[in-house]
Amino acid sequence: MRLLIPIDGSSLSQAAVDFVASRSTLMASRPEIELLNVQYPIPSRAARVAGQELVREYHAAEAESVIEPALEALRAAGLKPTVTSVVGSPATEVVKRAQAVAADLIVMGSHGHTGFKKLLFGSVTGAVLASSTTPLLVLRDKLAADTDSLKVGIALDGSDYGIAAVNFLLRHRDLFGALPTVTLVHVVPDLLNLVDPSLFDNQPVTAAKRAQVEALHLAAFEKVMAPARERLASTGLRLSEVRLTGNNVGDEIAAWADKTELDVLVIGSHGDGALLSAMLGSVATRVATQCRNALLFIQQQ
C-alpha cells in the first residue's frame, strides 16, 4: 500500500502520522510511505531582497523542523519513509504528488468541531478533497483508535460508490487491522412520515399499513445489502448490518456513527475533481457536517 501523508508541523498532521504508525498489521505489510511538506512561497518582493540562496536555506530549515518529528515516529515503527519537500500551494502539490506516486491513500487531519463547511471552503483538506480522485482519510477531532483492529462502518446507498468503498476495504484490509469489525449501514426512508396523511383519509395508520411499510423497508434494505454482503461473505471479517430509518440520511448516519463509537466511517463519493457539484448538498456532505469520527472518502470517477 502506498500512503501519502502531508505534514505541516501541526498537531493534526502529527496525529495523521501517529495513526499510521499505530497500525501494527499495516506496518507488518511494509507499506510505502511518503511524507510531503509544502512550504508557502516567499512573496516575490521579499525574495528579491533576501536573495535566492537565503530563501532556499529558509525553506530547507523550515521543512526539516517539520519533517524530523514525523520521521522519528515512523522510524520507531520500523519504517523507512521517503520525504519530499516542495514550495507551492499545499492542496495543489498534495494532489499532484498523490498522482505522481500513484498513492492508494492520502492521510490528513482536519478540525471537526466547526463542521464540514469550513473544510469545504478554504482549508487545505477540503481543497484536496475537491480536486483529487485519490482516496482520502480525514482524521477529525474524534481521532480513530490507536488500537490495531478498528470498528469500521461503510455507508451504502445502493450505488456503485458504496461498492467502491467495500472494494477498497478488501484491497487494503491491513489498514483496518487484523480483526476489524465491519458494519454495513443503510438508511431507508421513513415512509409513514413521508406520505400525505390524506392518503389514509386522515385515519390512524393501521397495523396492516405498518406491515406493508415494513415489507417495503426490508425489500429496499436487502437490495442494497446483497451486493456488498456477497463480496464480504467469505473474507472472515466480523460483519454486521444496520438498518436505519429516517428522511435525513446524512444526519441519521452521523448520529449512528457517533453513538456506535466507530473508529472510521467509509463513504463512497464522486471523484470527478469538482467537489462543489459532486458533493455539495449530498449525503456525504451532510454526514461530514455532523460526524466527528474519522472519515474515509473513496472517490470514484
PDB file of C-alpha atoms in Angstrom:
ATOM      1  CA  MET A   1       0.000   0.000   0.000  1.00  0.00           C
ATOM      2  CA  ARG A   2       1.280   3.478  -0.878  1.00  0.00           C
ATOM      3  CA  LEU A   3       0.431   6.216   1.611  1.00  0.00           C
ATOM      4  CA  LEU A   4       0.981   9.934   1.204  1.00  0.00           C
ATOM      5  CA  ILE A   5       0.980  11.931   4.446  1.00  0.00           C
ATOM      6  CA  PRO A   6       1.142  15.718   4.058  1.00  0.00           C
ATOM      7  CA  ILE A   7       2.771  17.274   7.116  1.00  0.00           C
ATOM      8  CA  ASP A   8       2.945  20.898   8.223  1.00  0.00           C
ATOM      9  CA  GLY A   9       4.139  20.650  11.814  1.00  0.00           C
ATOM     10  CA  SER A  10       0.651  20.956  13.289  1.00  0.00           C
ATOM     11  CA  SER A  11      -0.802  18.607  15.878  1.00  0.00           C
ATOM     12  CA  LEU A  12      -3.286  17.418  13.265  1.00  0.00           C
ATOM     13  CA  SER A  13      -0.634  16.352  10.778  1.00  0.00           C
ATOM     14  CA  GLN A  14       1.310  14.658  13.569  1.00  0.00           C
ATOM     15  CA  ALA A  15      -1.895  12.851  14.543  1.00  0.00           C
ATOM     16  CA  ALA A  16      -2.084  11.511  10.986  1.00  0.00           C
ATOM     17  CA  VAL A  17       1.491  10.230  11.269  1.00  0.00           C
ATOM     18  CA  ASP A  18       0.846   8.696  14.688  1.00  0.00           C
ATOM     19  CA  PHE A  19      -2.303   6.975  13.443  1.00  0.00           C
ATOM     20  CA  VAL A  20      -0.428   5.338  10.574  1.00  0.00           C
ATOM     21  CA  ALA A  21       2.443   4.340  12.864  1.00  0.00           C
ATOM     22  CA  SER A  22      -0.043   2.683  15.247  1.00  0.00           C
ATOM     23  CA  ARG A  23      -1.362   0.311  12.538  1.00  0.00           C
ATOM     24  CA  SER A  24       0.647  -2.767  13.503  1.00  0.00           C
ATOM     25  CA  THR A  25      -0.923  -5.032  10.874  1.00  0.00           C
ATOM     26  CA  LEU A  26      -0.305  -2.387   8.242  1.00  0.00           C
ATOM     27  CA  MET A  27       3.258  -1.890   9.430  1.00  0.00           C
ATOM     28  CA  ALA A  28       3.902  -5.620   9.126  1.00  0.00           C
ATOM     29  CA  SER A  29       2.954  -5.442   5.446  1.00  0.00           C
ATOM     30  CA  ARG A  30       5.713  -2.843   4.874  1.00  0.00           C
ATOM     31  CA  PRO A  31       3.695  -0.091   3.214  1.00  0.00           C
ATOM     32  CA  GLU A  32       5.395   2.561   1.118  1.00  0.00           C
ATOM     33  CA  ILE A  33       5.001   5.856   2.930  1.00  0.00           C
ATOM     34  CA  GLU A  34       5.931   9.284   1.707  1.00  0.00           C
ATOM     35  CA  LEU A  35       5.921  12.387   3.863  1.00  0.00           C
ATOM     36  CA  LEU A  36       5.185  15.562   1.936  1.00  0.00           C
ATOM     37  CA  ASN A  37       5.919  19.035   3.241  1.00  0.00           C
ATOM     38  CA  VAL A  38       4.795  22.016   1.220  1.00  0.00           C
ATOM     39  CA  GLN A  39       6.281  25.392   2.032  1.00  0.00           C
ATOM     40  CA  TYR A  40       4.431  28.528   1.002  1.00  0.00           C
ATOM     41  CA  PRO A  41       6.391  30.715  -1.425  1.00  0.00           C
ATOM     42  CA  ILE A  42       8.076  33.814  -0.059  1.00  0.00           C
ATOM     43  CA  PRO A  43       6.472  36.945  -1.573  1.00  0.00           C
ATOM     44  CA  SER A  44       8.431  37.873  -4.671  1.00  0.00           C
ATOM     45  CA  ARG A  45       9.485  41.291  -3.404  1.00  0.00           C
ATOM     46  CA  ALA A  46      10.848  39.862  -0.141  1.00  0.00           C
ATOM     47  CA  ALA A  47      12.538  37.048  -2.051  1.00  0.00           C
ATOM     48  CA  ARG A  48      14.353  39.508  -4.293  1.00  0.00           C
ATOM     49  CA  VAL A  49      15.619  41.410  -1.274  1.00  0.00           C
ATOM     50  CA  ALA A  50      16.738  38.289   0.582  1.00  0.00           C
ATOM     51  CA  GLY A  51      18.240  36.543  -2.437  1.00  0.00           C
ATOM     52  CA  GLN A  52      17.606  33.059  -3.790  1.00  0.00           C
ATOM     53  CA  GLU A  53      20.184  31.331  -1.622  1.00  0.00           C
ATOM     54  CA  LEU A  54      18.768  32.693   1.634  1.00  0.00           C
ATOM     55  CA  VAL A  55      15.251  31.789   0.553  1.00  0.00           C
ATOM     56  CA  ARG A  56      16.349  28.229  -0.229  1.00  0.00           C
ATOM     57  CA  GLU A  57      18.056  27.935   3.151  1.00  0.00           C
ATOM     58  CA  TYR A  58      14.934  29.240   4.885  1.00  0.00           C
ATOM     59  CA  HIS A  59      12.663  26.750   3.167  1.00  0.00           C
ATOM     60  CA  ALA A  60      15.082  23.890   3.860  1.00  0.00           C
ATOM     61  CA  ALA A  61      15.305  24.761   7.557  1.00  0.00           C
ATOM     62  CA  GLU A  62      11.525  25.075   7.903  1.00  0.00           C
ATOM     63  CA  ALA A  63      10.950  21.765   6.132  1.00  0.00           C
ATOM     64  CA  GLU A  64      13.481  19.956   8.301  1.00  0.00           C
ATOM     65  CA  SER A  65      11.870  21.187  11.511  1.00  0.00           C
ATOM     66  CA  VAL A  66       8.521  19.817  10.337  1.00  0.00           C
ATOM     67  CA  ILE A  67       9.775  16.549   8.870  1.00  0.00           C
ATOM     68  CA  GLU A  68      12.023  15.295  11.685  1.00  0.00           C
ATOM     69  CA  PRO A  69       9.278  14.539  14.293  1.00  0.00           C
ATOM     70  CA  ALA A  70       7.253  12.676  11.666  1.00  0.00           C
ATOM     71  CA  LEU A  71      10.289  10.703  10.551  1.00  0.00           C
ATOM     72  CA  GLU A  72      11.076   9.709  14.117  1.00  0.00           C
ATOM     73  CA  ALA A  73       7.561   8.350  14.699  1.00  0.00           C
ATOM     74  CA  LEU A  74       7.588   6.252  11.538  1.00  0.00           C
ATOM     75  CA  ARG A  75      11.146   5.016  12.012  1.00  0.00           C
ATOM     76  CA  ALA A  76      10.219   3.925  15.533  1.00  0.00           C
ATOM     77  CA  ALA A  77       7.554   1.752  13.877  1.00  0.00           C
ATOM     78  CA  GLY A  78      10.251   0.146  11.743  1.00  0.00           C
ATOM     79  CA  LEU A  79       9.583   2.048   8.532  1.00  0.00           C
ATOM     80  CA  LYS A  80      11.814   3.950   6.170  1.00  0.00           C
ATOM     81  CA  PRO A  81       9.575   6.604   4.676  1.00  0.00           C
ATOM     82  CA  THR A  82      10.626   8.774   1.792  1.00  0.00           C
ATOM     83  CA  VAL A  83      10.443  12.542   2.123  1.00  0.00           C
ATOM     84  CA  THR A  84       9.558  15.212  -0.399  1.00  0.00           C
ATOM     85  CA  SER A  85       9.617  18.932   0.246  1.00  0.00           C
ATOM     86  CA  VAL A  86       8.353  21.451  -2.277  1.00  0.00           C
ATOM     87  CA  VAL A  87       7.356  25.086  -2.469  1.00  0.00           C
ATOM     88  CA  GLY A  88       3.900  25.945  -3.730  1.00  0.00           C
ATOM     89  CA  SER A  89       0.205  25.797  -2.958  1.00  0.00           C
ATOM     90  CA  PRO A  90      -0.329  22.975  -0.402  1.00  0.00           C
ATOM     91  CA  ALA A  91      -3.512  21.483  -1.847  1.00  0.00           C
ATOM     92  CA  THR A  92      -2.249  21.621  -5.410  1.00  0.00           C
ATOM     93  CA  GLU A  93       1.039  19.982  -4.502  1.00  0.00           C
ATOM     94  CA  VAL A  94      -0.637  17.255  -2.442  1.00  0.00           C
ATOM     95  CA  VAL A  95      -2.894  16.302  -5.338  1.00  0.00           C
ATOM     96  CA  LYS A  96      -0.009  16.375  -7.823  1.00  0.00           C
ATOM     97  CA  ARG A  97       2.210  14.256  -5.604  1.00  0.00           C
ATOM     98  CA  ALA A  98      -0.527  11.707  -4.914  1.00  0.00           C
ATOM     99  CA  GLN A  99      -0.915  11.248  -8.652  1.00  0.00           C
ATOM    100  CA  ALA A 100       2.836  11.134  -9.274  1.00  0.00           C
ATOM    101  CA  VAL A 101       3.466   8.321  -6.781  1.00  0.00           C
ATOM    102  CA  ALA A 102       0.158   6.526  -7.520  1.00  0.00           C
ATOM    103  CA  ALA A 103      -0.817   6.776  -3.856  1.00  0.00           C
ATOM    104  CA  ASP A 104      -3.510   4.404  -2.634  1.00  0.00           C
ATOM    105  CA  LEU A 105      -4.443   6.781   0.162  1.00  0.00           C
ATOM    106  CA  ILE A 106      -3.831  10.308   1.406  1.00  0.00           C
ATOM    107  CA  VAL A 107      -3.976  10.696   5.194  1.00  0.00           C
ATOM    108  CA  MET A 108      -4.697  14.159   6.584  1.00  0.00           C
ATOM    109  CA  GLY A 109      -6.040  15.801   9.713  1.00  0.00           C
ATOM    110  CA  SER A 110      -8.794  18.385   9.922  1.00  0.00           C
ATOM    111  CA  HIS A 111     -10.698  20.038  12.748  1.00  0.00           C
ATOM    112  CA  GLY A 112     -14.216  18.682  13.041  1.00  0.00           C
ATOM    113  CA  HIS A 113     -15.789  20.975  15.625  1.00  0.00           C
ATOM    114  CA  THR A 114     -16.531  23.765  13.143  1.00  0.00           C
ATOM    115  CA  GLY A 115     -18.318  21.461  10.732  1.00  0.00           C
ATOM    116  CA  PHE A 116     -17.578  20.448   7.209  1.00  0.00           C
ATOM    117  CA  LYS A 117     -18.417  23.859   5.764  1.00  0.00           C
ATOM    118  CA  LYS A 118     -15.045  25.180   6.878  1.00  0.00           C
ATOM    119  CA  LEU A 119     -13.399  22.065   5.450  1.00  0.00           C
ATOM    120  CA  LEU A 120     -15.206  22.649   2.164  1.00  0.00           C
ATOM    121  CA  PHE A 121     -14.476  26.331   1.848  1.00  0.00           C
ATOM    122  CA  GLY A 122     -10.886  27.266   2.338  1.00  0.00           C
ATOM    123  CA  SER A 123      -8.956  24.581   4.158  1.00  0.00           C
ATOM    124  CA  VAL A 124      -6.208  22.537   2.571  1.00  0.00           C
ATOM    125  CA  THR A 125      -8.026  19.310   3.371  1.00  0.00           C
ATOM    126  CA  GLY A 126     -11.180  20.497   1.669  1.00  0.00           C
ATOM    127  CA  ALA A 127      -9.268  21.697  -1.366  1.00  0.00           C
ATOM    128  CA  VAL A 128      -7.568  18.300  -1.681  1.00  0.00           C
ATOM    129  CA  LEU A 129     -10.920  16.553  -1.446  1.00  0.00           C
ATOM    130  CA  ALA A 130     -12.332  18.910  -4.055  1.00  0.00           C
ATOM    131  CA  SER A 131      -9.675  18.259  -6.656  1.00  0.00           C
ATOM    132  CA  SER A 132      -8.324  14.763  -6.039  1.00  0.00           C
ATOM    133  CA  THR A 133      -9.566  11.327  -7.051  1.00  0.00           C
ATOM    134  CA  THR A 134      -7.227   9.564  -4.605  1.00  0.00           C
ATOM    135  CA  PRO A 135      -8.977   8.085  -1.547  1.00  0.00           C
ATOM    136  CA  LEU A 136      -8.644  10.437   1.411  1.00  0.00           C
ATOM    137  CA  LEU A 137      -8.686   9.582   5.117  1.00  0.00           C
ATOM    138  CA  VAL A 138      -9.608  12.636   7.173  1.00  0.00           C
ATOM    139  CA  LEU A 139      -8.844  12.381  10.887  1.00  0.00           C
ATOM    140  CA  ARG A 140     -11.172  14.598  12.890  1.00  0.00           C
ATOM    141  CA  ASP A 141     -11.268  15.856  16.477  1.00  0.00           C
ATOM    142  CA  LYS A 142     -12.547  12.417  17.475  1.00  0.00           C
ATOM    143  CA  LEU A 143      -9.485  10.514  16.290  1.00  0.00           C
ATOM    144  CA  ALA A 144      -9.522   6.941  15.115  1.00  0.00           C
ATOM    145  CA  ALA A 145      -8.380   4.475  17.751  1.00  0.00           C
ATOM    146  CA  ASP A 146      -4.701   3.682  18.110  1.00  0.00           C
ATOM    147  CA  THR A 147      -5.549   0.003  18.583  1.00  0.00           C
ATOM    148  CA  ASP A 148      -4.845  -2.267  15.642  1.00  0.00           C
ATOM    149  CA  SER A 149      -8.298  -3.645  14.855  1.00  0.00           C
ATOM    150  CA  LEU A 150     -10.750  -0.880  14.021  1.00  0.00           C
ATOM    151  CA  LYS A 151     -14.509  -0.545  14.187  1.00  0.00           C
ATOM    152  CA  VAL A 152     -15.383   0.336  10.606  1.00  0.00           C
ATOM    153  CA  GLY A 153     -18.697   1.488   9.206  1.00  0.00           C
ATOM    154  CA  ILE A 154     -19.452   1.529   5.483  1.00  0.00           C
ATOM    155  CA  ALA A 155     -22.358   3.672   4.339  1.00  0.00           C
ATOM    156  CA  LEU A 156     -24.283   2.099   1.467  1.00  0.00           C
ATOM    157  CA  ASP A 157     -26.964   3.643  -0.695  1.00  0.00           C
ATOM    158  CA  GLY A 158     -27.320   1.113  -3.486  1.00  0.00           C
ATOM    159  CA  SER A 159     -24.946   2.962  -5.828  1.00  0.00           C
ATOM    160  CA  ASP A 160     -21.570   1.943  -7.217  1.00  0.00           C
ATOM    161  CA  TYR A 161     -19.956   4.380  -4.797  1.00  0.00           C
ATOM    162  CA  GLY A 162     -20.814   2.215  -1.812  1.00  0.00           C
ATOM    163  CA  ILE A 163     -19.457  -0.867  -3.556  1.00  0.00           C
ATOM    164  CA  ALA A 164     -16.259   1.062  -4.314  1.00  0.00           C
ATOM    165  CA  ALA A 165     -15.909   1.633  -0.560  1.00  0.00           C
ATOM    166  CA  VAL A 166     -16.311  -2.098   0.096  1.00  0.00           C
ATOM    167  CA  ASN A 167     -13.747  -2.917  -2.603  1.00  0.00           C
ATOM    168  CA  PHE A 168     -11.234  -0.512  -1.043  1.00  0.00           C
ATOM    169  CA  LEU A 169     -11.619  -2.278   2.305  1.00  0.00           C
ATOM    170  CA  LEU A 170     -10.963  -5.634   0.653  1.00  0.00           C
ATOM    171  CA  ARG A 171      -7.916  -4.414  -1.275  1.00  0.00           C
ATOM    172  CA  HIS A 172      -6.356  -2.750   1.757  1.00  0.00           C
ATOM    173  CA  ARG A 173      -7.501  -4.841   4.707  1.00  0.00           C
ATOM    174  CA  ASP A 174      -4.210  -4.331   6.548  1.00  0.00           C
ATOM    175  CA  LEU A 175      -5.064  -0.666   7.058  1.00  0.00           C
ATOM    176  CA  PHE A 176      -8.013  -1.650   9.248  1.00  0.00           C
ATOM    177  CA  GLY A 177      -6.188  -4.182  11.432  1.00  0.00           C
ATOM    178  CA  ALA A 178      -6.013  -7.916  11.891  1.00  0.00           C
ATOM    179  CA  LEU A 179      -9.629  -8.373  13.006  1.00  0.00           C
ATOM    180  CA  PRO A 180     -11.638  -5.272  12.105  1.00  0.00           C
ATOM    181  CA  THR A 181     -15.322  -5.118  12.912  1.00  0.00           C
ATOM    182  CA  VAL A 182     -17.200  -4.059   9.798  1.00  0.00           C
ATOM    183  CA  THR A 183     -20.760  -2.760   9.845  1.00  0.00           C
ATOM    184  CA  LEU A 184     -22.701  -2.075   6.681  1.00  0.00           C
ATOM    185  CA  VAL A 185     -25.271   0.662   7.214  1.00  0.00           C
ATOM    186  CA  HIS A 186     -28.154   1.816   5.054  1.00  0.00           C
ATOM    187  CA  VAL A 187     -30.912   4.329   5.726  1.00  0.00           C
ATOM    188  CA  VAL A 188     -34.399   3.579   4.466  1.00  0.00           C
ATOM    189  CA  PRO A 189     -36.910   6.432   4.202  1.00  0.00           C
ATOM    190  CA  ASP A 190     -39.496   6.771   6.924  1.00  0.00           C
ATOM    191  CA  LEU A 191     -42.393   6.179   4.568  1.00  0.00           C
ATOM    192  CA  LEU A 192     -45.072   6.721   7.180  1.00  0.00           C
ATOM    193  CA  ASN A 193     -43.815  10.271   7.726  1.00  0.00           C
ATOM    194  CA  LEU A 194     -43.175  10.927   4.052  1.00  0.00           C
ATOM    195  CA  VAL A 195     -46.660  10.301   2.770  1.00  0.00           C
ATOM    196  CA  ASP A 196     -49.540  12.725   2.820  1.00  0.00           C
ATOM    197  CA  PRO A 197     -51.839  11.803   5.762  1.00  0.00           C
ATOM    198  CA  SER A 198     -54.799  12.443   3.498  1.00  0.00           C
ATOM    199  CA  LEU A 199     -53.870   9.294   1.615  1.00  0.00           C
ATOM    200  CA  PHE A 200     -55.088   7.427   4.682  1.00  0.00           C
ATOM    201  CA  ASP A 201     -58.183   9.651   4.903  1.00  0.00           C
ATOM    202  CA  ASN A 202     -56.563  11.160   7.963  1.00  0.00           C
ATOM    203  CA  GLN A 203     -57.213   7.952   9.835  1.00  0.00           C
ATOM    204  CA  PRO A 204     -54.705   6.320  12.198  1.00  0.00           C
ATOM    205  CA  VAL A 205     -52.212   4.122  10.392  1.00  0.00           C
ATOM    206  CA  THR A 206     -53.330   0.531  10.754  1.00  0.00           C
ATOM    207  CA  ALA A 207     -51.244  -2.472  11.680  1.00  0.00           C
ATOM    208  CA  ALA A 208     -51.708  -3.702   8.117  1.00  0.00           C
ATOM    209  CA  LYS A 209     -50.315  -0.477   6.713  1.00  0.00           C
ATOM    210  CA  ARG A 210     -47.357  -0.651   9.083  1.00  0.00           C
ATOM    211  CA  ALA A 211     -46.699  -4.204   7.970  1.00  0.00           C
ATOM    212  CA  GLN A 212     -46.829  -3.083   4.345  1.00  0.00           C
ATOM    213  CA  VAL A 213     -44.301  -0.314   5.006  1.00  0.00           C
ATOM    214  CA  GLU A 214     -42.055  -2.716   6.917  1.00  0.00           C
ATOM    215  CA  ALA A 215     -42.081  -5.088   3.946  1.00  0.00           C
ATOM    216  CA  LEU A 216     -41.043  -2.226   1.659  1.00  0.00           C
ATOM    217  CA  HIS A 217     -38.242  -1.284   4.055  1.00  0.00           C
ATOM    218  CA  LEU A 218     -36.972  -4.860   4.190  1.00  0.00           C
ATOM    219  CA  ALA A 219     -37.026  -5.191   0.407  1.00  0.00           C
ATOM    220  CA  ALA A 220     -35.152  -1.909  -0.086  1.00  0.00           C
ATOM    221  CA  PHE A 221     -32.594  -2.827   2.580  1.00  0.00           C
ATOM    222  CA  GLU A 222     -31.990  -6.269   1.106  1.00  0.00           C
ATOM    223  CA  LYS A 223     -31.492  -4.846  -2.382  1.00  0.00           C
ATOM    224  CA  VAL A 224     -28.770  -2.515  -1.111  1.00  0.00           C
ATOM    225  CA  MET A 225     -27.061  -5.022   1.197  1.00  0.00           C
ATOM    226  CA  ALA A 226     -26.946  -8.046  -1.114  1.00  0.00           C
ATOM    227  CA  PRO A 227     -24.047  -6.968  -3.426  1.00  0.00           C
ATOM    228  CA  ALA A 228     -21.843  -5.838  -0.510  1.00  0.00           C
ATOM    229  CA  ARG A 229     -22.721  -8.905   1.548  1.00  0.00           C
ATOM    230  CA  GLU A 230     -21.757 -11.150  -1.358  1.00  0.00           C
ATOM    231  CA  ARG A 231     -18.322  -9.515  -1.646  1.00  0.00           C
ATOM    232  CA  LEU A 232     -17.652  -9.811   2.068  1.00  0.00           C
ATOM    233  CA  ALA A 233     -19.183 -13.220   2.761  1.00  0.00           C
ATOM    234  CA  SER A 234     -16.033 -15.346   2.564  1.00  0.00           C
ATOM    235  CA  THR A 235     -13.498 -12.834   3.879  1.00  0.00           C
ATOM    236  CA  GLY A 236     -13.525 -13.903   7.527  1.00  0.00           C
ATOM    237  CA  LEU A 237     -14.307 -10.351   8.641  1.00  0.00           C
ATOM    238  CA  ARG A 238     -16.556  -9.735  11.629  1.00  0.00           C
ATOM    239  CA  LEU A 239     -19.546  -8.407   9.720  1.00  0.00           C
ATOM    240  CA  SER A 240     -22.888  -6.938  10.752  1.00  0.00           C
ATOM    241  CA  GLU A 241     -25.630  -4.913   9.104  1.00  0.00           C
ATOM    242  CA  VAL A 242     -27.646  -1.992  10.405  1.00  0.00           C
ATOM    243  CA  ARG A 243     -30.853  -0.590   9.014  1.00  0.00           C
ATOM    244  CA  LEU A 244     -31.643   2.963   9.997  1.00  0.00           C
ATOM    245  CA  THR A 245     -34.903   4.748   9.277  1.00  0.00           C
ATOM    246  CA  GLY A 246     -35.176   8.447   8.587  1.00  0.00           C
ATOM    247  CA  ASN A 247     -35.641  11.111   5.986  1.00  0.00           C
ATOM    248  CA  ASN A 248     -32.373  12.962   6.546  1.00  0.00           C
ATOM    249  CA  VAL A 249     -29.917  10.262   5.565  1.00  0.00           C
ATOM    250  CA  GLY A 250     -26.729  12.132   6.436  1.00  0.00           C
ATOM    251  CA  ASP A 251     -27.883  13.053   9.932  1.00  0.00           C
ATOM    252  CA  GLU A 252     -29.021   9.501  10.646  1.00  0.00           C
ATOM    253  CA  ILE A 253     -25.658   8.023   9.624  1.00  0.00           C
ATOM    254  CA  ALA A 254     -23.651  10.615  11.558  1.00  0.00           C
ATOM    255  CA  ALA A 255     -25.685  10.108  14.738  1.00  0.00           C
ATOM    256  CA  TRP A 256     -25.334   6.341  14.445  1.00  0.00           C
ATOM    257  CA  ALA A 257     -21.561   6.579  13.860  1.00  0.00           C
ATOM    258  CA  ASP A 258     -21.136   8.740  16.960  1.00  0.00           C
ATOM    259  CA  LYS A 259     -23.338   6.548  19.146  1.00  0.00           C
ATOM    260  CA  THR A 260     -21.635   3.363  17.935  1.00  0.00           C
ATOM    261  CA  GLU A 261     -18.220   4.952  18.528  1.00  0.00           C
ATOM    262  CA  LEU A 262     -16.907   3.962  15.125  1.00  0.00           C
ATOM    263  CA  ASP A 263     -13.210   4.426  14.517  1.00  0.00           C
ATOM    264  CA  VAL A 264     -13.660   5.089  10.803  1.00  0.00           C
ATOM    265  CA  LEU A 265     -16.717   5.741   8.638  1.00  0.00           C
ATOM    266  CA  VAL A 266     -16.173   4.907   4.967  1.00  0.00           C
ATOM    267  CA  ILE A 267     -18.141   6.854   2.366  1.00  0.00           C
ATOM    268  CA  GLY A 268     -18.082   6.447  -1.392  1.00  0.00           C
ATOM    269  CA  SER A 269     -18.485   9.621  -3.439  1.00  0.00           C
ATOM    270  CA  HIS A 270     -17.937  11.138  -6.838  1.00  0.00           C
ATOM    271  CA  GLY A 271     -14.295  11.702  -7.753  1.00  0.00           C
ATOM    272  CA  ASP A 272     -14.564  13.963 -10.754  1.00  0.00           C
ATOM    273  CA  GLY A 273     -12.469  16.700  -9.214  1.00  0.00           C
ATOM    274  CA  ALA A 274     -15.419  19.031  -8.732  1.00  0.00           C
ATOM    275  CA  LEU A 275     -16.464  18.738  -5.106  1.00  0.00           C
ATOM    276  CA  LEU A 276     -18.970  21.550  -5.154  1.00  0.00           C
ATOM    277  CA  SER A 277     -21.002  19.970  -7.941  1.00  0.00           C
ATOM    278  CA  ALA A 278     -20.402  16.379  -6.829  1.00  0.00           C
ATOM    279  CA  MET A 279     -20.938  16.645  -3.091  1.00  0.00           C
ATOM    280  CA  LEU A 280     -22.402  19.960  -2.009  1.00  0.00           C
ATOM    281  CA  GLY A 281     -25.792  19.157  -0.566  1.00  0.00           C
ATOM    282  CA  SER A 282     -25.222  15.427  -0.906  1.00  0.00           C
ATOM    283  CA  VAL A 283     -25.452  12.778   1.795  1.00  0.00           C
ATOM    284  CA  ALA A 284     -21.640  12.676   2.046  1.00  0.00           C
ATOM    285  CA  THR A 285     -21.506  16.377   2.829  1.00  0.00           C
ATOM    286  CA  ARG A 286     -24.286  16.101   5.378  1.00  0.00           C
ATOM    287  CA  VAL A 287     -22.541  13.202   7.096  1.00  0.00           C
ATOM    288  CA  ALA A 288     -19.285  15.110   7.247  1.00  0.00           C
ATOM    289  CA  THR A 289     -21.007  18.211   8.614  1.00  0.00           C
ATOM    290  CA  GLN A 290     -22.394  16.272  11.551  1.00  0.00           C
ATOM    291  CA  CYS A 291     -19.862  13.476  12.046  1.00  0.00           C
ATOM    292  CA  ARG A 292     -16.926  13.735  14.465  1.00  0.00           C
ATOM    293  CA  ASN A 293     -15.491  10.341  13.521  1.00  0.00           C
ATOM    294  CA  ALA A 294     -12.594   9.767  11.154  1.00  0.00           C
ATOM    295  CA  LEU A 295     -13.925   9.765   7.584  1.00  0.00           C
ATOM    296  CA  LEU A 296     -12.544   7.785   4.674  1.00  0.00           C
ATOM    297  CA  PHE A 297     -13.705   9.110   1.316  1.00  0.00           C
ATOM    298  CA  ILE A 298     -13.421   6.657  -1.561  1.00  0.00           C
ATOM    299  CA  GLN A 299     -13.761   8.751  -4.664  1.00  0.00           C
ATOM    300  CA  GLN A 300     -14.794   7.148  -7.908  1.00  0.00           C
ATOM    301  CA  GLN A 301     -14.602   8.695 -11.345  1.00  0.00           C
TER     302      GLN A 301
END
